GROMACS .gro file of N, CA, C and O in nm:
model
  544
    1MET      N    1   1.506  -5.147   1.916
    1MET     CA    2   1.470  -5.011   1.944
    1MET      C    3   1.387  -4.958   1.828
    1MET      O    4   1.424  -4.970   1.713
    2ALA      N    5   1.276  -4.901   1.862
    2ALA     CA    6   1.185  -4.847   1.761
    2ALA      C    7   1.230  -4.708   1.721
    2ALA      O    8   1.279  -4.632   1.804
    3THR      N    9   1.216  -4.680   1.598
    3THR     CA   10   1.249  -4.545   1.551
    3THR      C   11   1.121  -4.476   1.509
    3THR      O   12   1.026  -4.538   1.464
    4THR      N   13   1.122  -4.349   1.526
    4THR     CA   14   1.008  -4.269   1.485
    4THR      C   15   1.031  -4.224   1.342
    4THR      O   16   1.135  -4.165   1.313
    5PRO      N   17   0.937  -4.258   1.256
    5PRO     CA   18   0.957  -4.214   1.118
    5PRO      C   19   0.953  -4.061   1.111
    5PRO      O   20   0.878  -3.997   1.182
    6THR      N   21   1.037  -4.009   1.031
    6THR     CA   22   1.036  -3.864   1.011
    6THR      C   23   0.961  -3.834   0.883
    6THR      O   24   0.988  -3.891   0.779
    7ALA      N   25   0.867  -3.751   0.897
    7ALA     CA   26   0.787  -3.712   0.781
    7ALA      C   27   0.835  -3.576   0.733
    7ALA      O   28   0.863  -3.487   0.812
    8THR      N   29   0.848  -3.567   0.608
    8THR     CA   30   0.882  -3.436   0.553
    8THR      C   31   0.752  -3.366   0.518
    8THR      O   32   0.666  -3.421   0.450
    9THR      N   33   0.739  -3.252   0.573
    9THR     CA   34   0.620  -3.173   0.543
    9THR      C   35   0.660  -3.059   0.452
    9THR      O   36   0.767  -3.002   0.465
   10THR      N   37   0.575  -3.033   0.363
   10THR     CA   38   0.599  -2.922   0.272
   10THR      C   39   0.525  -2.801   0.325
   10THR      O   40   0.404  -2.805   0.341
   11THR      N   41   0.601  -2.700   0.353
   11THR     CA   42   0.541  -2.575   0.399
   11THR      C   43   0.512  -2.491   0.276
   11THR      O   44   0.601  -2.469   0.194
   12PRO      N   45   0.388  -2.449   0.263
   12PRO     CA   46   0.357  -2.367   0.147
   12PRO      C   47   0.437  -2.237   0.150
   12PRO      O   48   0.466  -2.184   0.256
   13ALA      N   49   0.473  -2.193   0.033
   13ALA     CA   50   0.545  -2.067   0.023
   13ALA      C   51   0.459  -1.955   0.082
   13ALA      O   52   0.338  -1.956   0.065
   14PRO      N   53   0.521  -1.864   0.153
   14PRO     CA   54   0.442  -1.755   0.209
   14PRO      C   55   0.377  -1.674   0.099
   14PRO      O   56   0.436  -1.649  -0.005
   15ARG      N   57   0.254  -1.638   0.122
   15ARG     CA   58   0.182  -1.556   0.025
   15ARG      C   59   0.193  -1.411   0.066
   15ARG      O   60   0.186  -1.377   0.182
   16ARG      N   61   0.206  -1.329  -0.032
   16ARG     CA   62   0.209  -1.185  -0.006
   16ARG      C   63   0.066  -1.132  -0.008
   16ARG      O   64  -0.020  -1.184  -0.077
   17LEU      N   65   0.046  -1.026   0.066
   17LEU     CA   66  -0.086  -0.963   0.072
   17LEU      C   67  -0.135  -0.923  -0.066
   17LEU      O   68  -0.250  -0.946  -0.101
   18ASP      N   69  -0.047  -0.866  -0.146
   18ASP     CA   70  -0.090  -0.821  -0.279
   18ASP      C   71  -0.123  -0.940  -0.370
   18ASP      O   72  -0.208  -0.929  -0.458
   19ASP      N   73  -0.060  -1.056  -0.349
   19ASP     CA   74  -0.096  -1.175  -0.426
   19ASP      C   75  -0.237  -1.222  -0.389
   19ASP      O   76  -0.316  -1.258  -0.475
   20GLY      N   77  -0.266  -1.222  -0.261
   20GLY     CA   78  -0.400  -1.259  -0.216
   20GLY      C   79  -0.506  -1.165  -0.270
   20GLY      O   80  -0.616  -1.207  -0.309
   21PHE      N   81  -0.472  -1.036  -0.274
   21PHE     CA   82  -0.565  -0.938  -0.328
   21PHE      C   83  -0.592  -0.965  -0.476
   21PHE      O   84  -0.706  -0.965  -0.521
   22ARG      N   85  -0.486  -0.991  -0.553
   22ARG     CA   86  -0.504  -1.019  -0.696
   22ARG      C   87  -0.589  -1.143  -0.719
   22ARG      O   88  -0.672  -1.147  -0.810
   23THR      N   89  -0.569  -1.244  -0.637
   23THR     CA   90  -0.649  -1.367  -0.648
   23THR      C   91  -0.795  -1.336  -0.622
   23THR      O   92  -0.883  -1.378  -0.698
   24ALA      N   93  -0.821  -1.263  -0.515
   24ALA     CA   94  -0.960  -1.228  -0.482
   24ALA      C   95  -1.022  -1.143  -0.592
   24ALA      O   96  -1.138  -1.163  -0.629
   25ALA      N   97  -0.945  -1.050  -0.647
   25ALA     CA   98  -0.996  -0.963  -0.753
   25ALA      C   99  -1.030  -1.042  -0.879
   25ALA      O  100  -1.128  -1.011  -0.947
   26SER      N  101  -0.951  -1.144  -0.909
   26SER     CA  102  -0.979  -1.223  -1.030
   26SER      C  103  -1.100  -1.314  -1.010
   26SER      O  104  -1.171  -1.345  -1.104
   27ARG      N  105  -1.124  -1.355  -0.887
   27ARG     CA  106  -1.236  -1.445  -0.859
   27ARG      C  107  -1.371  -1.372  -0.851
   27ARG      O  108  -1.474  -1.428  -0.884
   28GLN      N  109  -1.367  -1.252  -0.801
   28GLN     CA  110  -1.492  -1.178  -0.780
   28GLN      C  111  -1.473  -1.030  -0.809
   28GLN      O  112  -1.481  -0.947  -0.718
   29PRO      N  113  -1.451  -0.994  -0.934
   29PRO     CA  114  -1.417  -0.855  -0.968
   29PRO      C  115  -1.525  -0.753  -0.932
   29PRO      O  116  -1.494  -0.638  -0.902
   30ASP      N  117  -1.651  -0.794  -0.933
   30ASP     CA  118  -1.759  -0.699  -0.905
   30ASP      C  119  -1.795  -0.688  -0.757
   30ASP      O  120  -1.875  -0.602  -0.719
   31ALA      N  121  -1.737  -0.773  -0.675
   31ALA     CA  122  -1.767  -0.770  -0.531
   31ALA      C  123  -1.702  -0.648  -0.467
   31ALA      O  124  -1.604  -0.593  -0.518
   32ALA      N  125  -1.757  -0.607  -0.354
   32ALA     CA  126  -1.703  -0.492  -0.281
   32ALA      C  127  -1.571  -0.530  -0.216
   32ALA      O  128  -1.564  -0.623  -0.137
   33ALA      N  129  -1.466  -0.459  -0.251
   33ALA     CA  130  -1.335  -0.479  -0.189
   33ALA      C  131  -1.319  -0.387  -0.069
   33ALA      O  132  -1.260  -0.423   0.031
   34LEU      N  133  -1.375  -0.267  -0.080
   34LEU     CA  134  -1.368  -0.169   0.027
   34LEU      C  135  -1.504  -0.103   0.046
   34LEU      O  136  -1.572  -0.072  -0.053
   35ILE      N  137  -1.539  -0.084   0.170
   35ILE     CA  138  -1.656  -0.005   0.202
   35ILE      C  139  -1.608   0.100   0.302
   35ILE      O  140  -1.563   0.066   0.411
   36VAL      N  141  -1.611   0.225   0.259
   36VAL     CA  142  -1.552   0.334   0.337
   36VAL      C  143  -1.661   0.430   0.381
   36VAL      O  144  -1.738   0.481   0.300
   37ASP      N  145  -1.665   0.457   0.512
   37ASP     CA  146  -1.759   0.554   0.568
   37ASP      C  147  -1.692   0.692   0.560
   37ASP      O  148  -1.596   0.719   0.631
   38LEU      N  149  -1.741   0.777   0.472
   38LEU     CA  150  -1.686   0.910   0.453
   38LEU      C  151  -1.757   1.015   0.539
   38LEU      O  152  -1.736   1.134   0.521
   39GLY      N  153  -1.839   0.970   0.629
   39GLY     CA  154  -1.912   1.062   0.715
   39GLY      C  155  -2.047   1.097   0.658
   39GLY      O  156  -2.150   1.066   0.714
   40ASP      N  157  -2.046   1.164   0.541
   40ASP     CA  158  -2.173   1.204   0.479
   40ASP      C  159  -2.224   1.101   0.380
   40ASP      O  160  -2.338   1.111   0.333
   41ARG      N  161  -2.141   1.002   0.348
   41ARG     CA  162  -2.183   0.897   0.256
   41ARG      C  163  -2.092   0.775   0.272
   41ARG      O  164  -1.985   0.784   0.330
   42ILE      N  165  -2.137   0.666   0.217
   42ILE     CA  166  -2.059   0.542   0.217
   42ILE      C  167  -2.004   0.521   0.076
   42ILE      O  168  -2.078   0.530  -0.022
   43GLN      N  169  -1.875   0.499   0.066
   43GLN     CA  170  -1.812   0.473  -0.064
   43GLN      C  171  -1.783   0.324  -0.074
   43GLN      O  172  -1.726   0.265   0.016
   44THR      N  173  -1.824   0.265  -0.184
   44THR     CA  174  -1.796   0.124  -0.211
   44THR      C  175  -1.707   0.115  -0.333
   44THR      O  176  -1.734   0.176  -0.436
   45VAL      N  177  -1.599   0.039  -0.321
   45VAL     CA  178  -1.503   0.021  -0.430
   45VAL      C  179  -1.496  -0.129  -0.460
   45VAL      O  180  -1.470  -0.208  -0.370
   46SER      N  181  -1.521  -0.165  -0.586
   46SER     CA  182  -1.516  -0.306  -0.623
   46SER      C  183  -1.371  -0.353  -0.636
   46SER      O  184  -1.279  -0.272  -0.646
   47PHE      N  185  -1.354  -0.485  -0.636
   47PHE     CA  186  -1.221  -0.540  -0.657
   47PHE      C  187  -1.163  -0.495  -0.790
   47PHE      O  188  -1.045  -0.463  -0.800
   48ALA      N  189  -1.245  -0.493  -0.895
   48ALA     CA  190  -1.197  -0.452  -1.028
   48ALA      C  191  -1.150  -0.306  -1.026
   48ALA      O  192  -1.044  -0.274  -1.081
   49GLU      N  193  -1.228  -0.218  -0.962
   49GLU     CA  194  -1.188  -0.077  -0.954
   49GLU      C  195  -1.059  -0.062  -0.874
   49GLU      O  196  -0.968   0.011  -0.916
   50LEU      N  197  -1.053  -0.130  -0.761
   50LEU     CA  198  -0.934  -0.121  -0.677
   50LEU      C  199  -0.812  -0.178  -0.748
   50LEU      O  200  -0.703  -0.121  -0.742
   51GLN      N  201  -0.833  -0.289  -0.819
   51GLN     CA  202  -0.724  -0.350  -0.896
   51GLN      C  203  -0.667  -0.250  -0.998
   51GLN      O  204  -0.546  -0.238  -1.013
   52GLY      N  205  -0.754  -0.178  -1.066
   52GLY     CA  206  -0.709  -0.078  -1.163
   52GLY      C  207  -0.632   0.036  -1.098
   52GLY      O  208  -0.527   0.078  -1.149
   53LEU      N  209  -0.682   0.085  -0.987
   53LEU     CA  210  -0.614   0.194  -0.915
   53LEU      C  211  -0.477   0.149  -0.866
   53LEU      O  212  -0.378   0.222  -0.877
   54VAL      N  213  -0.471   0.028  -0.812
   54VAL     CA  214  -0.344  -0.025  -0.759
   54VAL      C  215  -0.244  -0.046  -0.872
   54VAL      O  216  -0.126  -0.010  -0.860
   55ALA      N  217  -0.289  -0.103  -0.984
   55ALA     CA  218  -0.198  -0.127  -1.097
   55ALA      C  219  -0.139   0.004  -1.149
   55ALA      O  220  -0.017   0.012  -1.174
   56ASP      N  221  -0.222   0.107  -1.163
   56ASP     CA  222  -0.174   0.238  -1.211
   56ASP      C  223  -0.074   0.299  -1.113
   56ASP      O  224   0.033   0.348  -1.152
   57ALA      N  225  -0.109   0.295  -0.984
   57ALA     CA  226  -0.021   0.355  -0.882
   57ALA      C  227   0.110   0.277  -0.872
   57ALA      O  228   0.217   0.336  -0.857
   58ALA      N  229   0.104   0.144  -0.881
   58ALA     CA  230   0.226   0.062  -0.873
   58ALA      C  231   0.319   0.092  -0.989
   58ALA      O  232   0.442   0.100  -0.970
   59GLU      N  233   0.264   0.112  -1.106
   59GLU     CA  234   0.348   0.144  -1.222
   59GLU      C  235   0.417   0.279  -1.202
   59GLU      O  236   0.536   0.295  -1.232
   60ARG      N  237   0.345   0.377  -1.149
   60ARG     CA  238   0.408   0.508  -1.122
   60ARG      C  239   0.518   0.494  -1.017
   60ARG      O  240   0.625   0.555  -1.029
   61LEU      N  241   0.492   0.414  -0.913
   61LEU     CA  242   0.594   0.395  -0.809
   61LEU      C  243   0.717   0.323  -0.864
   61LEU      O  244   0.829   0.356  -0.828
   62ARG      N  245   0.696   0.225  -0.952
   62ARG     CA  246   0.810   0.152  -1.011
   62ARG      C  247   0.902   0.247  -1.087
   62ARG      O  248   1.023   0.225  -1.091
   63ARG      N  249   0.845   0.349  -1.148
   63ARG     CA  250   0.928   0.445  -1.222
   63ARG      C  251   1.023   0.518  -1.128
   63ARG      O  252   1.131   0.560  -1.168
   64VAL      N  253   0.982   0.532  -1.002
   64VAL     CA  254   1.065   0.604  -0.905
   64VAL      C  255   1.157   0.508  -0.829
   64VAL      O  256   1.275   0.537  -0.813
   65VAL      N  257   1.105   0.397  -0.783
   65VAL     CA  258   1.185   0.306  -0.699
   65VAL      C  259   1.257   0.199  -0.780
   65VAL      O  260   1.341   0.128  -0.727
   66GLY      N  261   1.226   0.186  -0.908
   66GLY     CA  262   1.287   0.084  -0.991
   66GLY      C  263   1.200  -0.041  -0.995
   66GLY      O  264   1.117  -0.062  -0.907
   67HIS      N  265   1.219  -0.121  -1.097
   67HIS     CA  266   1.134  -0.239  -1.113
   67HIS      C  267   1.163  -0.349  -1.013
   67HIS      O  268   1.080  -0.434  -0.988
   68ASP      N  269   1.280  -0.349  -0.954
   68ASP     CA  270   1.309  -0.451  -0.854
   68ASP      C  271   1.284  -0.399  -0.714
   68ASP      O  272   1.310  -0.466  -0.616
   69GLY      N  273   1.231  -0.279  -0.704
   69GLY     CA  274   1.205  -0.221  -0.573
   69GLY      C  275   1.331  -0.167  -0.510
   69GLY      O  276   1.334  -0.056  -0.461
   70GLY      N  277   1.438  -0.245  -0.515
   70GLY     CA  278   1.563  -0.199  -0.456
   70GLY      C  279   1.549  -0.169  -0.308
   70GLY      O  280   1.633  -0.108  -0.248
   71LYS      N  281   1.438  -0.208  -0.252
   71LYS     CA  282   1.408  -0.184  -0.110
   71LYS      C  283   1.414  -0.037  -0.074
   71LYS      O  284   1.449   0.001   0.035
   72ARG      N  285   1.381   0.047  -0.172
   72ARG     CA  286   1.371   0.191  -0.147
   72ARG      C  287   1.229   0.217  -0.099
   72ARG      O  288   1.132   0.187  -0.168
   73ALA      N  289   1.216   0.273   0.017
   73ALA     CA  290   1.086   0.288   0.082
   73ALA      C  291   0.999   0.396   0.019
   73ALA      O  292   1.048   0.496  -0.034
   74VAL      N  293   0.869   0.372   0.029
   74VAL     CA  294   0.767   0.465  -0.017
   74VAL      C  295   0.688   0.511   0.105
   74VAL      O  296   0.641   0.428   0.183
   75GLY      N  297   0.676   0.641   0.123
   75GLY     CA  298   0.592   0.694   0.230
   75GLY      C  299   0.447   0.693   0.185
   75GLY      O  300   0.417   0.719   0.069
   76ILE      N  301   0.357   0.661   0.276
   76ILE     CA  302   0.213   0.663   0.247
   76ILE      C  303   0.151   0.768   0.339
   76ILE      O  304   0.152   0.753   0.461
   77CYS      N  305   0.101   0.876   0.279
   77CYS     CA  306   0.040   0.982   0.359
   77CYS      C  307  -0.100   1.009   0.307
   77CYS      O  308  -0.121   1.091   0.217
   78CYS      N  309  -0.194   0.936   0.359
   78CYS     CA  310  -0.335   0.947   0.319
   78CYS      C  311  -0.421   0.938   0.444
   78CYS      O  312  -0.383   0.875   0.542
   79ARG      N  313  -0.536   0.997   0.435
   79ARG     CA  314  -0.632   0.978   0.543
   79ARG      C  315  -0.688   0.837   0.533
   79ARG      O  316  -0.668   0.769   0.434
   80ARG      N  317  -0.758   0.794   0.635
   80ARG     CA  318  -0.818   0.661   0.628
   80ARG      C  319  -0.914   0.655   0.511
   80ARG      O  320  -0.991   0.746   0.488
   81GLY      N  321  -0.906   0.546   0.438
   81GLY     CA  322  -0.996   0.532   0.325
   81GLY      C  323  -0.931   0.459   0.210
   81GLY      O  324  -0.826   0.396   0.225
   82ASP      N  325  -0.992   0.471   0.093
   82ASP     CA  326  -0.945   0.394  -0.023
   82ASP      C  327  -0.805   0.433  -0.069
   82ASP      O  328  -0.727   0.346  -0.107
   83ALA      N  329  -0.768   0.559  -0.063
   83ALA     CA  330  -0.634   0.601  -0.109
   83ALA      C  331  -0.525   0.535  -0.025
   83ALA      O  332  -0.420   0.496  -0.078
   84ASN      N  333  -0.549   0.522   0.103
   84ASN     CA  334  -0.453   0.458   0.193
   84ASN      C  335  -0.429   0.313   0.151
   84ASN      O  336  -0.316   0.267   0.142
   85VAL      N  337  -0.537   0.241   0.122
   85VAL     CA  338  -0.528   0.101   0.079
   85VAL      C  339  -0.460   0.092  -0.057
   85VAL      O  340  -0.373   0.006  -0.079
   86VAL      N  341  -0.495   0.180  -0.149
   86VAL     CA  342  -0.433   0.182  -0.282
   86VAL      C  343  -0.282   0.202  -0.266
   86VAL      O  344  -0.201   0.132  -0.328
   87GLY      N  345  -0.241   0.297  -0.184
   87GLY     CA  346  -0.098   0.325  -0.165
   87GLY      C  347  -0.022   0.206  -0.109
   87GLY      O  348   0.086   0.171  -0.158
   88MET      N  349  -0.077   0.141  -0.009
   88MET     CA  350  -0.009   0.026   0.051
   88MET      C  351   0.002  -0.090  -0.047
   88MET      O  352   0.109  -0.150  -0.063
   89LEU      N  353  -0.108  -0.123  -0.116
   89LEU     CA  354  -0.105  -0.233  -0.212
   89LEU      C  355  -0.013  -0.200  -0.331
   89LEU      O  356   0.058  -0.287  -0.381
   90ALA      N  357  -0.013  -0.075  -0.374
   90ALA     CA  358   0.074  -0.035  -0.486
   90ALA      C  359   0.221  -0.046  -0.447
   90ALA      O  360   0.303  -0.092  -0.526
   91ALA      N  361   0.256  -0.005  -0.326
   91ALA     CA  362   0.395  -0.018  -0.280
   91ALA      C  363   0.435  -0.165  -0.276
   91ALA      O  364   0.544  -0.201  -0.323
   92LEU      N  365   0.348  -0.250  -0.224
   92LEU     CA  366   0.379  -0.393  -0.220
   92LEU      C  367   0.397  -0.449  -0.361
   92LEU      O  368   0.489  -0.525  -0.387
   93ARG      N  369   0.309  -0.410  -0.451
   93ARG     CA  370   0.318  -0.458  -0.589
   93ARG      C  371   0.446  -0.408  -0.657
   93ARG      O  372   0.502  -0.477  -0.742
   94ALA      N  373   0.491  -0.290  -0.620
   94ALA     CA  374   0.615  -0.235  -0.675
   94ALA      C  375   0.737  -0.293  -0.602
   94ALA      O  376   0.850  -0.254  -0.630
   95ASP      N  377   0.713  -0.385  -0.510
   95ASP     CA  378   0.817  -0.452  -0.432
   95ASP      C  379   0.898  -0.352  -0.351
   95ASP      O  380   1.020  -0.362  -0.340
   96ALA      N  381   0.829  -0.255  -0.296
   96ALA     CA  382   0.894  -0.153  -0.214
   96ALA      C  383   0.832  -0.154  -0.074
   96ALA      O  384   0.710  -0.163  -0.061
   97PRO      N  385   0.913  -0.143   0.028
   97PRO     CA  386   0.856  -0.130   0.162
   97PRO      C  387   0.785   0.004   0.173
   97PRO      O  388   0.819   0.099   0.103
   98PHE      N  389   0.684   0.010   0.260
   98PHE     CA  390   0.616   0.139   0.277
   98PHE      C  391   0.621   0.181   0.423
   98PHE      O  392   0.630   0.099   0.514
   99VAL      N  393   0.615   0.312   0.440
   99VAL     CA  394   0.621   0.373   0.573
   99VAL      C  395   0.499   0.463   0.588
   99VAL      O  396   0.484   0.559   0.513
  100PRO      N  397   0.410   0.432   0.683
  100PRO     CA  398   0.294   0.520   0.705
  100PRO      C  399   0.341   0.655   0.760
  100PRO      O  400   0.427   0.661   0.848
  101LEU      N  401   0.287   0.762   0.706
  101LEU     CA  402   0.321   0.897   0.751
  101LEU      C  403   0.195   0.966   0.800
  101LEU      O  404   0.089   0.953   0.739
  102ASP      N  405   0.208   1.041   0.908
  102ASP     CA  406   0.094   1.113   0.966
  102ASP      C  407   0.117   1.262   0.950
  102ASP      O  408   0.201   1.321   1.019
  103ALA      N  409   0.042   1.324   0.860
  103ALA     CA  410   0.058   1.467   0.834
  103ALA      C  411   0.013   1.553   0.952
  103ALA      O  412   0.048   1.670   0.960
  104ALA      N  413  -0.061   1.494   1.045
  104ALA     CA  414  -0.108   1.569   1.161
  104ALA      C  415   0.004   1.594   1.262
  104ALA      O  416  -0.012   1.674   1.354
  105SER      N  417   0.117   1.526   1.248
  105SER     CA  418   0.231   1.543   1.339
  105SER      C  419   0.353   1.586   1.258
  105SER      O  420   0.438   1.503   1.225
  106PRO      N  421   0.363   1.716   1.226
  106PRO     CA  422   0.468   1.763   1.136
  106PRO      C  423   0.611   1.728   1.180
  106PRO      O  424   0.692   1.687   1.098
  107ASP      N  425   0.643   1.743   1.308
  107ASP     CA  426   0.779   1.712   1.353
  107ASP      C  427   0.810   1.564   1.336
  107ASP      O  428   0.917   1.525   1.289
  108ARG      N  429   0.717   1.481   1.374
  108ARG     CA  430   0.734   1.336   1.360
  108ARG      C  431   0.742   1.299   1.212
  108ARG      O  432   0.824   1.216   1.173
  109LEU      N  433   0.660   1.361   1.130
  109LEU     CA  434   0.659   1.332   0.987
  109LEU      C  435   0.796   1.363   0.926
  109LEU      O  436   0.851   1.282   0.851
  110ARG      N  437   0.853   1.480   0.959
  110ARG     CA  438   0.984   1.516   0.906
  110ARG      C  439   1.090   1.415   0.950
  110ARG      O  440   1.173   1.372   0.871
  111PHE      N  441   1.086   1.377   1.078
  111PHE     CA  442   1.184   1.281   1.130
  111PHE      C  443   1.172   1.146   1.060
  111PHE      O  444   1.272   1.090   1.014
  112VAL      N  445   1.052   1.092   1.053
  112VAL     CA  446   1.030   0.960   0.994
  112VAL      C  447   1.069   0.960   0.847
  112VAL      O  448   1.137   0.870   0.798
  113ALA      N  449   1.027   1.064   0.774
  113ALA     CA  450   1.058   1.072   0.631
  113ALA      C  451   1.209   1.079   0.609
  113ALA      O  452   1.263   1.012   0.520
  114SER      N  453   1.278   1.156   0.690
  114SER     CA  454   1.423   1.168   0.677
  114SER      C  455   1.492   1.039   0.716
  114SER      O  456   1.582   0.991   0.646
  115ASP      N  457   1.451   0.980   0.826
  115ASP     CA  458   1.513   0.858   0.877
  115ASP      C  459   1.494   0.740   0.782
  115ASP      O  460   1.583   0.658   0.765
  116ALA      N  461   1.378   0.734   0.716
  116ALA     CA  462   1.348   0.622   0.626
  116ALA      C  463   1.414   0.638   0.490
  116ALA      O  464   1.423   0.541   0.414
  117GLY      N  465   1.461   0.757   0.457
  117GLY     CA  466   1.523   0.778   0.326
  117GLY      C  467   1.427   0.746   0.213
  117GLY      O  468   1.458   0.672   0.121
  118LEU      N  469   1.308   0.803   0.218
  118LEU     CA  470   1.203   0.771   0.122
  118LEU      C  471   1.242   0.805  -0.021
  118LEU      O  472   1.298   0.910  -0.049
  119ALA      N  473   1.208   0.713  -0.111
  119ALA     CA  474   1.230   0.736  -0.254
  119ALA      C  475   1.112   0.811  -0.313
  119ALA      O  476   1.126   0.882  -0.412
  120ALA      N  477   0.995   0.796  -0.253
  120ALA     CA  478   0.873   0.858  -0.303
  120ALA      C  479   0.772   0.866  -0.190
  120ALA      O  480   0.785   0.796  -0.089
  121VAL      N  481   0.674   0.951  -0.208
  121VAL     CA  482   0.562   0.958  -0.114
  121VAL      C  483   0.433   0.947  -0.193
  121VAL      O  484   0.414   1.020  -0.292
  122PHE      N  485   0.348   0.855  -0.153
  122PHE     CA  486   0.215   0.839  -0.212
  122PHE      C  487   0.121   0.919  -0.123
  122PHE      O  488   0.109   0.891  -0.004
  123ALA      N  489   0.060   1.022  -0.180
  123ALA     CA  490  -0.027   1.109  -0.101
  123ALA      C  491  -0.154   1.139  -0.178
  123ALA      O  492  -0.157   1.130  -0.301
  124GLU      N  493  -0.256   1.175  -0.107
  124GLU     CA  494  -0.380   1.218  -0.171
  124GLU      C  495  -0.382   1.370  -0.166
  124GLU      O  496  -0.308   1.432  -0.089
  125PRO      N  497  -0.464   1.433  -0.251
  125PRO     CA  498  -0.464   1.580  -0.256
  125PRO      C  499  -0.482   1.646  -0.119
  125PRO      O  500  -0.420   1.748  -0.091
  126GLY      N  501  -0.561   1.588  -0.032
  126GLY     CA  502  -0.586   1.648   0.099
  126GLY      C  503  -0.465   1.650   0.190
  126GLY      O  504  -0.458   1.730   0.283
  127THR      N  505  -0.368   1.563   0.168
  127THR     CA  506  -0.249   1.561   0.253
  127THR      C  507  -0.125   1.617   0.183
  127THR      O  508  -0.024   1.641   0.246
  128LEU      N  509  -0.136   1.642   0.055
  128LEU     CA  510  -0.022   1.691  -0.022
  128LEU      C  511   0.027   1.827   0.030
  128LEU      O  512   0.147   1.849   0.044
  129GLU      N  513  -0.064   1.917   0.059
  129GLU     CA  514  -0.025   2.047   0.110
  129GLU      C  515   0.041   2.035   0.248
  129GLU      O  516   0.138   2.106   0.277
  130ASP      N  517  -0.007   1.943   0.331
  130ASP     CA  518   0.057   1.920   0.461
  130ASP      C  519   0.201   1.875   0.443
  130ASP      O  520   0.290   1.918   0.516
  131LEU      N  521   0.224   1.788   0.346
  131LEU     CA  522   0.359   1.741   0.318
  131LEU      C  523   0.450   1.855   0.273
  131LEU      O  524   0.565   1.863   0.314
  132ARG      N  525   0.397   1.941   0.189
  132ARG     CA  526   0.476   2.055   0.140
  132ARG      C  527   0.515   2.147   0.256
  132ARG      O  528   0.627   2.197   0.261
  133ARG      N  529   0.421   2.169   0.347
  133ARG     CA  530   0.450   2.255   0.463
  133ARG      C  531   0.560   2.194   0.551
  133ARG      O  532   0.632   2.264   0.618
  134CYS      N  533   0.570   2.061   0.550
  134CYS     CA  534   0.669   1.992   0.631
  134CYS      C  535   0.799   1.967   0.557
  134CYS      O  536   0.889   1.901   0.606
  135ASP      N  537   0.808   2.018   0.433
  135ASP     CA  538   0.927   1.998   0.349
  135ASP      C  539   0.959   1.851   0.325
  135ASP      O  540   1.074   1.809   0.329
  136VAL      N  541   0.856   1.771   0.301
  136VAL     CA  542   0.877   1.629   0.271
  136VAL      C  543   0.857   1.608   0.123
  136VAL      O  544   0.773   1.662   0.061
   0.00000   0.00000   0.00000
């Protein structure tokens, strides 16, 4: 009777999105990481610029959620654009789950923020006042 050899395959460890971003930033720091259409102009953010913004924001988030993340969620309340990407990557780097928040839906925003037990909210100036009105 013939036997089928069993091959052991090594599955690469899963890569995190923020690890892939850091790799890309180190390989091509001057390349465009984001190109954002702001309506009246196009904003281009290089990998190096984005890396700096993410590192600063992640450090601020770590002060709130702890260095191990503790799985304390961070709300992200930004309009589409670079701040949204910075918030998501910073939360990942701080090892914290993130919850997208929509300031345009105040009742939903209050419910989601309360239900998620957010440790912090990453917001841009344009959405900060909306959050205050919603008591988040």
